[in-house]
């Protein structure tokens, strides 16, 4: 079993509660992605503000209509390319009929009042650009690794903070993520044909993505990498579809997930089963996948024979590992 020792958190004034999400604060906006393929999306306005929304919208497969008396050159180019439809007539309520959502980028208070009334009567989602109180939905900061799309929202409280978070993520998440996602999209059926149970498929994709996201792996990936990974994952002539899982015991002496070594954090994020002592911080445990099994094991250091108890847990992890599960055991130093 591989052992790691996390660095000691020496901040005397560390406030554990301050690092945890405030579960008493409800979402003002429910986080979701809206399916707009082939659906009508209406944009009011033909200037720079509307252009900013259109640059994102044309990346989707929505049927986009712009309503404006005049449009800027860049929007006109989108019209000429057939990417959007331009309606130069004055706005009337029936223009919103059948729309999945409406963007009001016209900066006209009178028009906004009319659009709000029209969309509310028809239960259509409305976004009034830079007028959050009038919005049914907001557009978050976006990290584009298409087809991977990562969004960051502060619930319209601090848009600048969302942009800073996105900028930091830009430096962490490699551009190869896009390529990996496209390979996975094209190879899902092939992998399903080779691996017939959920556990083996989950193991395969976890290993494939972990290798692919390594920063040192800068070469172009392709479909042949899936074939190679499948051959390595299920050796020719082998009847075993589930390889042995990995076990890791991490002695944790920090309360903040940010202070964890990357290797430990990644192991928690990909583990199927997480054993943990009572005093492991909730913030660290929330790194585990939603479908992972998280098992408390009490406080080993207070057990009558802590070394024997740890050995018993090690034996349990080996049993699970033989069944193909990845297991992480999070403990704290034994004190005497």
PDB file of C-alpha atoms in Angstrom, residues 4-267:
ATOM      1  CA  UNK A   4       1.691   9.683   1.643  1.00  0.00           C
ATOM      2  CA  UNK A   5       2.120  12.279   4.341  1.00  0.00           C
ATOM      3  CA  UNK A   6       0.281  15.536   3.780  1.00  0.00           C
ATOM      4  CA  UNK A   7       2.054  18.714   4.922  1.00  0.00           C
ATOM      5  CA  UNK A   8       1.221  20.046   8.380  1.00  0.00           C
ATOM      6  CA  UNK A   9      -1.171  22.948   8.385  1.00  0.00           C
ATOM      7  CA  UNK A  10       0.623  25.454  10.596  1.00  0.00           C
ATOM      8  CA  UNK A  11      -1.930  28.269  10.454  1.00  0.00           C
ATOM      9  CA  UNK A  12      -2.867  28.734  14.094  1.00  0.00           C
ATOM     10  CA  UNK A  13      -5.843  30.904  13.254  1.00  0.00           C
ATOM     11  CA  UNK A  14      -7.288  28.452  10.703  1.00  0.00           C
ATOM     12  CA  UNK A  15     -11.076  28.548  10.818  1.00  0.00           C
ATOM     13  CA  UNK A  16     -12.403  25.253   9.493  1.00  0.00           C
ATOM     14  CA  UNK A  17     -16.015  26.423   9.382  1.00  0.00           C
ATOM     15  CA  UNK A  18     -15.058  29.414   7.257  1.00  0.00           C
ATOM     16  CA  UNK A  19     -13.770  27.136   4.494  1.00  0.00           C
ATOM     17  CA  UNK A  20     -16.961  25.105   4.150  1.00  0.00           C
ATOM     18  CA  UNK A  21     -19.879  26.078   1.945  1.00  0.00           C
ATOM     19  CA  UNK A  22     -22.721  27.780   3.766  1.00  0.00           C
ATOM     20  CA  UNK A  23     -25.453  25.165   3.407  1.00  0.00           C
ATOM     21  CA  UNK A  24     -28.019  27.604   4.838  1.00  0.00           C
ATOM     22  CA  UNK A  25     -27.710  29.911   1.813  1.00  0.00           C
ATOM     23  CA  UNK A  26     -30.021  28.783  -0.957  1.00  0.00           C
ATOM     24  CA  UNK A  27     -29.288  29.132  -4.664  1.00  0.00           C
ATOM     25  CA  UNK A  28     -30.766  32.225  -6.242  1.00  0.00           C
ATOM     26  CA  UNK A  29     -30.123  30.576  -9.616  1.00  0.00           C
ATOM     27  CA  UNK A  30     -30.342  26.845 -10.206  1.00  0.00           C
ATOM     28  CA  UNK A  31     -27.225  25.645 -12.080  1.00  0.00           C
ATOM     29  CA  UNK A  32     -28.232  23.949 -15.333  1.00  0.00           C
ATOM     30  CA  UNK A  33     -27.453  23.690 -19.038  1.00  0.00           C
ATOM     31  CA  UNK A  34     -30.313  24.410 -21.442  1.00  0.00           C
ATOM     32  CA  UNK A  35     -30.790  22.233 -24.521  1.00  0.00           C
ATOM     33  CA  UNK A  36     -31.234  24.650 -27.437  1.00  0.00           C
ATOM     34  CA  UNK A  37     -30.424  22.495 -30.482  1.00  0.00           C
ATOM     35  CA  UNK A  38     -32.912  23.444 -33.181  1.00  0.00           C
ATOM     36  CA  UNK A  39     -34.785  25.734 -30.786  1.00  0.00           C
ATOM     37  CA  UNK A  40     -35.526  29.407 -31.281  1.00  0.00           C
ATOM     38  CA  UNK A  41     -33.457  31.937 -29.339  1.00  0.00           C
ATOM     39  CA  UNK A  42     -34.355  35.616 -29.661  1.00  0.00           C
ATOM     40  CA  UNK A  43     -31.833  38.450 -29.219  1.00  0.00           C
ATOM     41  CA  UNK A  44     -33.027  42.054 -29.022  1.00  0.00           C
ATOM     42  CA  UNK A  45     -30.469  44.649 -30.046  1.00  0.00           C
ATOM     43  CA  UNK A  46     -27.901  44.990 -32.797  1.00  0.00           C
ATOM     44  CA  UNK A  47     -24.950  46.663 -31.092  1.00  0.00           C
ATOM     45  CA  UNK A  48     -21.810  45.576 -29.250  1.00  0.00           C
ATOM     46  CA  UNK A  49     -23.718  44.234 -26.234  1.00  0.00           C
ATOM     47  CA  UNK A  50     -25.832  41.961 -28.419  1.00  0.00           C
ATOM     48  CA  UNK A  51     -22.715  40.941 -30.325  1.00  0.00           C
ATOM     49  CA  UNK A  52     -21.113  39.684 -27.098  1.00  0.00           C
ATOM     50  CA  UNK A  53     -24.035  37.320 -26.505  1.00  0.00           C
ATOM     51  CA  UNK A  54     -24.207  36.266 -30.143  1.00  0.00           C
ATOM     52  CA  UNK A  55     -20.556  35.219 -30.203  1.00  0.00           C
ATOM     53  CA  UNK A  56     -21.421  32.636 -27.571  1.00  0.00           C
ATOM     54  CA  UNK A  57     -24.838  31.696 -28.947  1.00  0.00           C
ATOM     55  CA  UNK A  58     -23.556  30.870 -32.430  1.00  0.00           C
ATOM     56  CA  UNK A  59     -21.365  28.205 -30.831  1.00  0.00           C
ATOM     57  CA  UNK A  60     -24.599  26.374 -30.018  1.00  0.00           C
ATOM     58  CA  UNK A  61     -27.006  24.793 -32.491  1.00  0.00           C
ATOM     59  CA  UNK A  62     -29.864  27.150 -31.679  1.00  0.00           C
ATOM     60  CA  UNK A  63     -31.982  28.878 -34.322  1.00  0.00           C
ATOM     61  CA  UNK A  64     -31.050  32.497 -33.549  1.00  0.00           C
ATOM     62  CA  UNK A  65     -33.102  35.537 -34.514  1.00  0.00           C
ATOM     63  CA  UNK A  66     -31.907  39.101 -33.931  1.00  0.00           C
ATOM     64  CA  UNK A  67     -34.514  41.857 -33.660  1.00  0.00           C
ATOM     65  CA  UNK A  68     -33.067  45.342 -34.213  1.00  0.00           C
ATOM     66  CA  UNK A  69     -33.619  48.327 -36.466  1.00  0.00           C
ATOM     67  CA  UNK A  70     -29.880  48.394 -37.214  1.00  0.00           C
ATOM     68  CA  UNK A  71     -27.042  45.940 -36.670  1.00  0.00           C
ATOM     69  CA  UNK A  72     -23.282  46.384 -36.394  1.00  0.00           C
ATOM     70  CA  UNK A  73     -20.893  45.066 -39.036  1.00  0.00           C
ATOM     71  CA  UNK A  74     -19.953  41.902 -37.117  1.00  0.00           C
ATOM     72  CA  UNK A  75     -23.599  40.915 -36.652  1.00  0.00           C
ATOM     73  CA  UNK A  76     -24.240  41.694 -40.325  1.00  0.00           C
ATOM     74  CA  UNK A  77     -21.452  39.265 -41.197  1.00  0.00           C
ATOM     75  CA  UNK A  78     -23.178  36.558 -39.146  1.00  0.00           C
ATOM     76  CA  UNK A  79     -26.378  37.248 -41.085  1.00  0.00           C
ATOM     77  CA  UNK A  80     -24.549  37.054 -44.423  1.00  0.00           C
ATOM     78  CA  UNK A  81     -23.010  33.725 -43.390  1.00  0.00           C
ATOM     79  CA  UNK A  82     -26.451  32.347 -42.597  1.00  0.00           C
ATOM     80  CA  UNK A  83     -25.626  31.799 -38.948  1.00  0.00           C
ATOM     81  CA  UNK A  84     -28.442  34.006 -37.651  1.00  0.00           C
ATOM     82  CA  UNK A  85     -31.667  35.604 -38.929  1.00  0.00           C
ATOM     83  CA  UNK A  86     -32.172  39.359 -38.758  1.00  0.00           C
ATOM     84  CA  UNK A  87     -35.621  40.853 -38.230  1.00  0.00           C
ATOM     85  CA  UNK A  88     -35.507  44.633 -38.715  1.00  0.00           C
ATOM     86  CA  UNK A  89     -39.179  45.264 -37.898  1.00  0.00           C
ATOM     87  CA  UNK A  90     -40.091  46.854 -34.563  1.00  0.00           C
ATOM     88  CA  UNK A  91     -40.571  44.402 -31.693  1.00  0.00           C
ATOM     89  CA  UNK A  92     -44.041  42.950 -31.165  1.00  0.00           C
ATOM     90  CA  UNK A  93     -45.025  40.508 -28.451  1.00  0.00           C
ATOM     91  CA  UNK A  94     -45.615  37.609 -30.819  1.00  0.00           C
ATOM     92  CA  UNK A  95     -41.924  37.614 -31.814  1.00  0.00           C
ATOM     93  CA  UNK A  96     -41.121  35.682 -28.632  1.00  0.00           C
ATOM     94  CA  UNK A  97     -43.558  32.878 -29.503  1.00  0.00           C
ATOM     95  CA  UNK A  98     -41.847  29.490 -29.477  1.00  0.00           C
ATOM     96  CA  UNK A  99     -38.561  30.798 -28.094  1.00  0.00           C
ATOM     97  CA  UNK A 100     -36.604  28.719 -25.601  1.00  0.00           C
ATOM     98  CA  UNK A 101     -35.094  31.904 -24.202  1.00  0.00           C
ATOM     99  CA  UNK A 102     -34.793  35.603 -24.953  1.00  0.00           C
ATOM    100  CA  UNK A 103     -31.842  37.973 -24.541  1.00  0.00           C
ATOM    101  CA  UNK A 104     -32.640  41.672 -24.201  1.00  0.00           C
ATOM    102  CA  UNK A 105     -29.460  43.542 -25.181  1.00  0.00           C
ATOM    103  CA  UNK A 106     -31.145  46.688 -26.495  1.00  0.00           C
ATOM    104  CA  UNK A 107     -30.658  48.837 -23.369  1.00  0.00           C
ATOM    105  CA  UNK A 108     -34.145  50.319 -23.720  1.00  0.00           C
ATOM    106  CA  UNK A 109     -36.144  50.447 -20.491  1.00  0.00           C
ATOM    107  CA  UNK A 110     -39.493  50.777 -22.281  1.00  0.00           C
ATOM    108  CA  UNK A 111     -38.707  47.810 -24.528  1.00  0.00           C
ATOM    109  CA  UNK A 112     -37.554  45.757 -21.529  1.00  0.00           C
ATOM    110  CA  UNK A 113     -40.911  46.312 -19.823  1.00  0.00           C
ATOM    111  CA  UNK A 114     -42.746  45.046 -22.900  1.00  0.00           C
ATOM    112  CA  UNK A 115     -40.434  42.050 -23.354  1.00  0.00           C
ATOM    113  CA  UNK A 116     -40.769  41.089 -19.703  1.00  0.00           C
ATOM    114  CA  UNK A 117     -44.549  41.098 -19.967  1.00  0.00           C
ATOM    115  CA  UNK A 118     -44.466  39.061 -23.181  1.00  0.00           C
ATOM    116  CA  UNK A 119     -42.072  36.397 -21.869  1.00  0.00           C
ATOM    117  CA  UNK A 120     -43.782  36.133 -18.486  1.00  0.00           C
ATOM    118  CA  UNK A 121     -47.171  35.459 -20.098  1.00  0.00           C
ATOM    119  CA  UNK A 122     -45.603  32.653 -22.149  1.00  0.00           C
ATOM    120  CA  UNK A 123     -43.281  31.241 -19.443  1.00  0.00           C
ATOM    121  CA  UNK A 124     -40.194  31.976 -21.549  1.00  0.00           C
ATOM    122  CA  UNK A 125     -36.827  32.556 -19.901  1.00  0.00           C
ATOM    123  CA  UNK A 126     -35.514  36.110 -20.205  1.00  0.00           C
ATOM    124  CA  UNK A 127     -32.034  37.554 -19.721  1.00  0.00           C
ATOM    125  CA  UNK A 128     -31.779  41.352 -19.628  1.00  0.00           C
ATOM    126  CA  UNK A 129     -28.086  42.045 -20.115  1.00  0.00           C
ATOM    127  CA  UNK A 130     -26.494  43.812 -17.121  1.00  0.00           C
ATOM    128  CA  UNK A 131     -29.894  44.132 -15.445  1.00  0.00           C
ATOM    129  CA  UNK A 132     -29.824  41.196 -13.042  1.00  0.00           C
ATOM    130  CA  UNK A 133     -33.090  42.024 -11.186  1.00  0.00           C
ATOM    131  CA  UNK A 134     -34.966  41.601 -14.479  1.00  0.00           C
ATOM    132  CA  UNK A 135     -33.350  38.254 -15.363  1.00  0.00           C
ATOM    133  CA  UNK A 136     -34.877  34.792 -15.163  1.00  0.00           C
ATOM    134  CA  UNK A 137     -31.394  33.375 -15.796  1.00  0.00           C
ATOM    135  CA  UNK A 138     -27.834  34.667 -15.923  1.00  0.00           C
ATOM    136  CA  UNK A 139     -24.867  33.690 -18.089  1.00  0.00           C
ATOM    137  CA  UNK A 140     -21.890  32.536 -15.985  1.00  0.00           C
ATOM    138  CA  UNK A 141     -18.206  32.947 -16.676  1.00  0.00           C
ATOM    139  CA  UNK A 142     -17.200  30.168 -19.065  1.00  0.00           C
ATOM    140  CA  UNK A 143     -14.045  28.130 -19.507  1.00  0.00           C
ATOM    141  CA  UNK A 144     -14.280  26.764 -23.029  1.00  0.00           C
ATOM    142  CA  UNK A 145     -12.776  23.348 -23.644  1.00  0.00           C
ATOM    143  CA  UNK A 146     -15.521  22.300 -26.047  1.00  0.00           C
ATOM    144  CA  UNK A 147     -17.172  19.871 -25.895  1.00  0.00           C
ATOM    145  CA  UNK A 148     -16.232  20.336 -22.232  1.00  0.00           C
ATOM    146  CA  UNK A 149     -17.801  23.515 -20.896  1.00  0.00           C
ATOM    147  CA  UNK A 150     -16.957  24.668 -17.375  1.00  0.00           C
ATOM    148  CA  UNK A 151     -19.051  27.464 -15.900  1.00  0.00           C
ATOM    149  CA  UNK A 152     -18.396  29.590 -12.829  1.00  0.00           C
ATOM    150  CA  UNK A 153     -21.093  31.642 -11.176  1.00  0.00           C
ATOM    151  CA  UNK A 154     -21.234  33.786  -8.061  1.00  0.00           C
ATOM    152  CA  UNK A 155     -25.010  34.118  -8.290  1.00  0.00           C
ATOM    153  CA  UNK A 156     -24.587  37.569  -9.873  1.00  0.00           C
ATOM    154  CA  UNK A 157     -23.020  38.803  -6.618  1.00  0.00           C
ATOM    155  CA  UNK A 158     -19.432  39.159  -7.828  1.00  0.00           C
ATOM    156  CA  UNK A 159     -18.949  38.743 -11.604  1.00  0.00           C
ATOM    157  CA  UNK A 160     -15.336  39.929 -11.355  1.00  0.00           C
ATOM    158  CA  UNK A 161     -14.565  37.100  -8.931  1.00  0.00           C
ATOM    159  CA  UNK A 162     -16.058  34.584 -11.379  1.00  0.00           C
ATOM    160  CA  UNK A 163     -13.772  35.933 -14.110  1.00  0.00           C
ATOM    161  CA  UNK A 164     -10.718  35.625 -11.866  1.00  0.00           C
ATOM    162  CA  UNK A 165     -11.609  32.019 -11.032  1.00  0.00           C
ATOM    163  CA  UNK A 166     -12.008  31.256 -14.732  1.00  0.00           C
ATOM    164  CA  UNK A 167      -8.621  32.808 -15.495  1.00  0.00           C
ATOM    165  CA  UNK A 168      -6.964  30.664 -12.846  1.00  0.00           C
ATOM    166  CA  UNK A 169      -8.615  27.526 -14.175  1.00  0.00           C
ATOM    167  CA  UNK A 170      -7.327  28.403 -17.650  1.00  0.00           C
ATOM    168  CA  UNK A 171      -3.791  27.835 -16.364  1.00  0.00           C
ATOM    169  CA  UNK A 172      -4.661  24.549 -14.653  1.00  0.00           C
ATOM    170  CA  UNK A 173      -6.782  22.671 -17.183  1.00  0.00           C
ATOM    171  CA  UNK A 174      -4.862  21.708 -20.320  1.00  0.00           C
ATOM    172  CA  UNK A 175      -6.116  22.395 -23.808  1.00  0.00           C
ATOM    173  CA  UNK A 176      -5.893  18.629 -24.475  1.00  0.00           C
ATOM    174  CA  UNK A 177      -9.089  18.270 -22.439  1.00  0.00           C
ATOM    175  CA  UNK A 178     -11.064  19.151 -25.568  1.00  0.00           C
ATOM    176  CA  UNK A 179      -9.349  16.431 -27.551  1.00  0.00           C
ATOM    177  CA  UNK A 180      -9.871  13.841 -24.818  1.00  0.00           C
ATOM    178  CA  UNK A 181     -13.587  14.625 -24.649  1.00  0.00           C
ATOM    179  CA  UNK A 182     -13.975  14.284 -28.422  1.00  0.00           C
ATOM    180  CA  UNK A 183     -12.120  10.959 -28.412  1.00  0.00           C
ATOM    181  CA  UNK A 184     -14.363   9.715 -25.595  1.00  0.00           C
ATOM    182  CA  UNK A 185     -17.494  10.850 -27.436  1.00  0.00           C
ATOM    183  CA  UNK A 186     -16.506   8.936 -30.562  1.00  0.00           C
ATOM    184  CA  UNK A 187     -15.336   5.831 -28.688  1.00  0.00           C
ATOM    185  CA  UNK A 188     -18.122   5.330 -26.154  1.00  0.00           C
ATOM    186  CA  UNK A 189     -19.781   2.548 -28.115  1.00  0.00           C
ATOM    187  CA  UNK A 190     -16.472   0.816 -28.845  1.00  0.00           C
ATOM    188  CA  UNK A 191     -15.594   0.776 -25.159  1.00  0.00           C
ATOM    189  CA  UNK A 192     -19.085  -0.446 -24.255  1.00  0.00           C
ATOM    190  CA  UNK A 193     -18.717  -3.300 -26.765  1.00  0.00           C
ATOM    191  CA  UNK A 194     -15.441  -4.369 -25.151  1.00  0.00           C
ATOM    192  CA  UNK A 195     -16.354  -3.812 -21.499  1.00  0.00           C
ATOM    193  CA  UNK A 196     -19.800  -5.062 -20.613  1.00  0.00           C
ATOM    194  CA  UNK A 197     -20.203  -3.855 -17.024  1.00  0.00           C
ATOM    195  CA  UNK A 198     -20.297  -0.414 -15.463  1.00  0.00           C
ATOM    196  CA  UNK A 199     -17.421  -1.020 -13.065  1.00  0.00           C
ATOM    197  CA  UNK A 200     -14.956  -1.974 -15.775  1.00  0.00           C
ATOM    198  CA  UNK A 201     -16.030   0.905 -18.027  1.00  0.00           C
ATOM    199  CA  UNK A 202     -15.654   3.375 -15.154  1.00  0.00           C
ATOM    200  CA  UNK A 203     -12.190   1.981 -14.360  1.00  0.00           C
ATOM    201  CA  UNK A 204     -11.152   2.229 -17.997  1.00  0.00           C
ATOM    202  CA  UNK A 205     -12.265   5.832 -18.520  1.00  0.00           C
ATOM    203  CA  UNK A 206     -10.786   6.978 -15.213  1.00  0.00           C
ATOM    204  CA  UNK A 207      -7.391   5.550 -16.142  1.00  0.00           C
ATOM    205  CA  UNK A 208      -7.601   6.860 -19.704  1.00  0.00           C
ATOM    206  CA  UNK A 209      -8.435  10.432 -18.671  1.00  0.00           C
ATOM    207  CA  UNK A 210      -5.870  10.486 -15.877  1.00  0.00           C
ATOM    208  CA  UNK A 211      -3.115   9.568 -18.315  1.00  0.00           C
ATOM    209  CA  UNK A 212      -4.412  11.918 -20.981  1.00  0.00           C
ATOM    210  CA  UNK A 213      -4.553  14.918 -18.662  1.00  0.00           C
ATOM    211  CA  UNK A 214      -0.976  14.607 -17.502  1.00  0.00           C
ATOM    212  CA  UNK A 215       0.817  17.819 -18.388  1.00  0.00           C
ATOM    213  CA  UNK A 216       3.790  15.976 -19.775  1.00  0.00           C
ATOM    214  CA  UNK A 217       1.577  14.258 -22.336  1.00  0.00           C
ATOM    215  CA  UNK A 218       1.570  17.009 -24.946  1.00  0.00           C
ATOM    216  CA  UNK A 219       1.402  14.944 -28.126  1.00  0.00           C
ATOM    217  CA  UNK A 220      -1.797  14.727 -30.148  1.00  0.00           C
ATOM    218  CA  UNK A 221      -4.126  11.954 -29.060  1.00  0.00           C
ATOM    219  CA  UNK A 222      -6.254   9.941 -31.442  1.00  0.00           C
ATOM    220  CA  UNK A 223      -8.554   6.955 -31.829  1.00  0.00           C
ATOM    221  CA  UNK A 224      -5.527   4.649 -31.828  1.00  0.00           C
ATOM    222  CA  UNK A 225      -4.940   5.598 -28.186  1.00  0.00           C
ATOM    223  CA  UNK A 226      -8.326   4.111 -27.284  1.00  0.00           C
ATOM    224  CA  UNK A 227      -7.376   0.859 -29.028  1.00  0.00           C
ATOM    225  CA  UNK A 228      -4.046   0.767 -27.213  1.00  0.00           C
ATOM    226  CA  UNK A 229      -5.669   1.536 -23.861  1.00  0.00           C
ATOM    227  CA  UNK A 230      -8.252  -1.213 -24.386  1.00  0.00           C
ATOM    228  CA  UNK A 231      -5.538  -3.738 -25.232  1.00  0.00           C
ATOM    229  CA  UNK A 232      -3.648  -2.808 -22.099  1.00  0.00           C
ATOM    230  CA  UNK A 233      -6.773  -2.788 -19.978  1.00  0.00           C
ATOM    231  CA  UNK A 234      -8.097  -6.162 -21.159  1.00  0.00           C
ATOM    232  CA  UNK A 235      -5.180  -8.369 -22.318  1.00  0.00           C
ATOM    233  CA  UNK A 236      -5.888 -10.566 -25.338  1.00  0.00           C
ATOM    234  CA  UNK A 237      -7.246 -13.934 -24.271  1.00  0.00           C
ATOM    235  CA  UNK A 238      -8.022 -12.745 -20.746  1.00  0.00           C
ATOM    236  CA  UNK A 239     -11.487 -13.343 -19.362  1.00  0.00           C
ATOM    237  CA  UNK A 240     -10.995 -10.737 -16.646  1.00  0.00           C
ATOM    238  CA  UNK A 241     -12.646  -7.439 -17.464  1.00  0.00           C
ATOM    239  CA  UNK A 242     -12.059  -5.823 -14.101  1.00  0.00           C
ATOM    240  CA  UNK A 243      -8.395  -5.287 -13.156  1.00  0.00           C
ATOM    241  CA  UNK A 244      -7.306  -5.024  -9.578  1.00  0.00           C
ATOM    242  CA  UNK A 245      -8.070  -1.703  -7.967  1.00  0.00           C
ATOM    243  CA  UNK A 246      -5.570   0.572  -6.291  1.00  0.00           C
ATOM    244  CA  UNK A 247      -5.284   1.304  -2.579  1.00  0.00           C
ATOM    245  CA  UNK A 248      -3.838   4.374  -0.948  1.00  0.00           C
ATOM    246  CA  UNK A 249      -3.476   5.276   2.697  1.00  0.00           C
ATOM    247  CA  UNK A 250      -3.014   8.987   3.260  1.00  0.00           C
ATOM    248  CA  UNK A 251      -2.072  10.413   6.649  1.00  0.00           C
ATOM    249  CA  UNK A 252      -3.734  13.827   6.589  1.00  0.00           C
ATOM    250  CA  UNK A 253      -2.747  16.683   8.873  1.00  0.00           C
ATOM    251  CA  UNK A 254      -4.616  19.535   7.175  1.00  0.00           C
ATOM    252  CA  UNK A 255      -8.231  20.700   7.235  1.00  0.00           C
ATOM    253  CA  UNK A 256      -8.205  22.527   3.901  1.00  0.00           C
ATOM    254  CA  UNK A 257      -8.512  20.637   0.610  1.00  0.00           C
ATOM    255  CA  UNK A 258      -6.357  23.292  -1.055  1.00  0.00           C
ATOM    256  CA  UNK A 259      -3.417  22.249   1.156  1.00  0.00           C
ATOM    257  CA  UNK A 260      -3.587  18.581   0.135  1.00  0.00           C
ATOM    258  CA  UNK A 261      -0.868  17.300  -2.202  1.00  0.00           C
ATOM    259  CA  UNK A 262      -2.214  16.938  -5.733  1.00  0.00           C
ATOM    260  CA  UNK A 263      -1.725  13.162  -5.693  1.00  0.00           C
ATOM    261  CA  UNK A 264      -3.894  12.695  -2.618  1.00  0.00           C
ATOM    262  CA  UNK A 265      -6.599  15.039  -3.852  1.00  0.00           C
ATOM    263  CA  UNK A 266      -6.731  13.259  -7.207  1.00  0.00           C
ATOM    264  CA  UNK A 267      -6.920   9.855  -5.506  1.00  0.00           C
TER     265      UNK A 267
END
